[in-house]
């Protein structure tokens, strides 16, 4: 159907699409209701990865997958309200590709892939290649998002979001962190502080170096505060924020460095607790 009608706008939960239509920002020539495709709301394990249909809601992620994907579940809990979480989907978040989309930082931190399907076949893109600009993504007109693929958490994960109130709020900025003790890797994702969601590569490599050199994965002691502060600075440096109605670029950078320090502190405490248990 999408191949025959590439101009048709897909609708899943409709929590972005209907806002656009109600405010008359968008008048799609046709709408394609994806709720009639039951496979989109299913998830399963495939070669050690979770393959999660694009139509799986935030509520289902929290309830059914929270123990395997704690970072994404934390982010999902901050989305909108119960009504929005019951309807809204990660596929829709990816489709909108807002730099402020809350699912994106944990997908980046965990090295997730986005599966795009068309009449011609299926392709899987690393999430970081999927976001191409503000509210723009790598999906072609004849494609749909079928699913995303993500590894079950190998270690502690965290998500932190700054908003002007506690619920129903678009992120001023956000940060996701994933520890992978098996591969000795740190994963990051920054939201709402660049034209697209981004990763903080240099910060990741720096912290991996600190943990490796100190033998801290094997003997998890407290990490030197100066190193954690440097990690925060490098995360802030990876952002390309702007001043807008929600906050200034300087505030976003500051908040990111604080969130990076705090989320690492929480995740590392959890890792140390597990190691000593
Ligand atoms: C009151 C309110 C509060 C909100 N709070 C938050 C928040 O805290 N955090 C946050 O990140 N977002 C928030 N949102 C935005 C929205 O809920 C999310 O972006 C949600 O993930 C969208 O999912 P959906 O299924 O409703 O998408 P839809 O509105 O159905 O679709 C969104 C876009 O994705 C496309 N699309 C959907 N599914 C597919 C698919 N399978 N293949 C290809 N394209 C597809 C659509 O064509 C459209 O362009 C909020 C919205 C509202 C109205």
PDB file of N, CA and C in Angstrom, residues 18 42 70 80 103 112 115 117 119 121 132 145 150-151 155 167 174 193 200 205 250:
ATOM      1  N   UNK A  18      -2.068  13.544  14.994  1.00  0.00           N
ATOM      2  CA  UNK A  18      -3.340  14.258  15.216  1.00  0.00           C
ATOM      3  C   UNK A  18      -3.120  15.684  15.701  1.00  0.00           C
ATOM      4  N   UNK A  42       3.985  -6.505  17.968  1.00  0.00           N
ATOM      5  CA  UNK A  42       4.565  -7.696  18.607  1.00  0.00           C
ATOM      6  C   UNK A  42       6.058  -7.504  18.825  1.00  0.00           C
ATOM      7  N   UNK A  70      15.976  -1.472  30.789  1.00  0.00           N
ATOM      8  CA  UNK A  70      15.660  -0.494  31.833  1.00  0.00           C
ATOM      9  C   UNK A  70      15.806   0.962  31.379  1.00  0.00           C
ATOM     10  N   UNK A  80       4.846  11.975  28.122  1.00  0.00           N
ATOM     11  CA  UNK A  80       3.460  12.429  28.238  1.00  0.00           C
ATOM     12  C   UNK A  80       2.776  12.011  29.516  1.00  0.00           C
ATOM     13  N   UNK A 103      12.540   8.468  23.301  1.00  0.00           N
ATOM     14  CA  UNK A 103      13.030   7.097  23.074  1.00  0.00           C
ATOM     15  C   UNK A 103      14.419   7.111  22.455  1.00  0.00           C
ATOM     16  N   UNK A 112      21.097   0.520  19.164  1.00  0.00           N
ATOM     17  CA  UNK A 112      19.946  -0.116  18.506  1.00  0.00           C
ATOM     18  C   UNK A 112      19.974   0.102  16.993  1.00  0.00           C
ATOM     19  N   UNK A 115      14.665  -0.982  11.731  1.00  0.00           N
ATOM     20  CA  UNK A 115      14.375  -1.832  10.568  1.00  0.00           C
ATOM     21  C   UNK A 115      13.344  -1.139   9.688  1.00  0.00           C
ATOM     22  N   UNK A 117      11.155  -1.237   6.107  1.00  0.00           N
ATOM     23  CA  UNK A 117      10.640  -2.236   5.160  1.00  0.00           C
ATOM     24  C   UNK A 117       9.927  -1.548   4.009  1.00  0.00           C
ATOM     25  N   UNK A 119       8.255  -2.600  -0.264  1.00  0.00           N
ATOM     26  CA  UNK A 119       7.894  -3.723  -1.144  1.00  0.00           C
ATOM     27  C   UNK A 119       9.165  -4.374  -1.682  1.00  0.00           C
ATOM     28  N   UNK A 121      12.039  -4.846  -0.057  1.00  0.00           N
ATOM     29  CA  UNK A 121      12.847  -5.583   0.923  1.00  0.00           C
ATOM     30  C   UNK A 121      12.992  -4.824   2.228  1.00  0.00           C
ATOM     31  N   UNK A 132      18.655  12.245  10.458  1.00  0.00           N
ATOM     32  CA  UNK A 132      19.445  12.986   9.467  1.00  0.00           C
ATOM     33  C   UNK A 132      19.345  14.497   9.639  1.00  0.00           C
ATOM     34  N   UNK A 145       8.615   2.015   8.977  1.00  0.00           N
ATOM     35  CA  UNK A 145       9.440   1.468  10.060  1.00  0.00           C
ATOM     36  C   UNK A 145       8.741   0.194  10.519  1.00  0.00           C
ATOM     37  N   UNK A 150      17.312  -4.207  19.477  1.00  0.00           N
ATOM     38  CA  UNK A 150      18.100  -3.691  20.593  1.00  0.00           C
ATOM     39  C   UNK A 150      18.515  -4.864  21.478  1.00  0.00           C
ATOM     40  N   UNK A 151      19.731  -4.776  21.983  1.00  0.00           N
ATOM     41  CA  UNK A 151      20.236  -5.846  22.839  1.00  0.00           C
ATOM     42  C   UNK A 151      19.645  -5.693  24.248  1.00  0.00           C
ATOM     43  N   UNK A 155      24.172  -4.435  31.408  1.00  0.00           N
ATOM     44  CA  UNK A 155      24.569  -3.846  32.679  1.00  0.00           C
ATOM     45  C   UNK A 155      23.610  -2.717  33.020  1.00  0.00           C
ATOM     46  N   UNK A 167       5.847  16.199  34.587  1.00  0.00           N
ATOM     47  CA  UNK A 167       5.189  15.317  33.618  1.00  0.00           C
ATOM     48  C   UNK A 167       4.649  16.150  32.473  1.00  0.00           C
ATOM     49  N   UNK A 174      18.059  15.890  27.514  1.00  0.00           N
ATOM     50  CA  UNK A 174      17.984  14.580  28.174  1.00  0.00           C
ATOM     51  C   UNK A 174      19.266  13.807  27.881  1.00  0.00           C
ATOM     52  N   UNK A 193      19.446  18.584  22.369  1.00  0.00           N
ATOM     53  CA  UNK A 193      20.581  19.500  22.527  1.00  0.00           C
ATOM     54  C   UNK A 193      21.447  19.519  21.277  1.00  0.00           C
ATOM     55  N   UNK A 200      27.839  10.837  22.492  1.00  0.00           N
ATOM     56  CA  UNK A 200      29.032  11.575  22.937  1.00  0.00           C
ATOM     57  C   UNK A 200      30.226  10.629  22.837  1.00  0.00           C
ATOM     58  N   UNK A 205      34.747   7.114  24.993  1.00  0.00           N
ATOM     59  CA  UNK A 205      36.102   6.549  24.932  1.00  0.00           C
ATOM     60  C   UNK A 205      36.895   6.952  26.170  1.00  0.00           C
ATOM     61  N   UNK A 250      23.509  27.524  26.763  1.00  0.00           N
ATOM     62  CA  UNK A 250      24.434  27.419  27.904  1.00  0.00           C
ATOM     63  C   UNK A 250      23.814  26.564  29.009  1.00  0.00           C
TER      64      UNK A 250
END
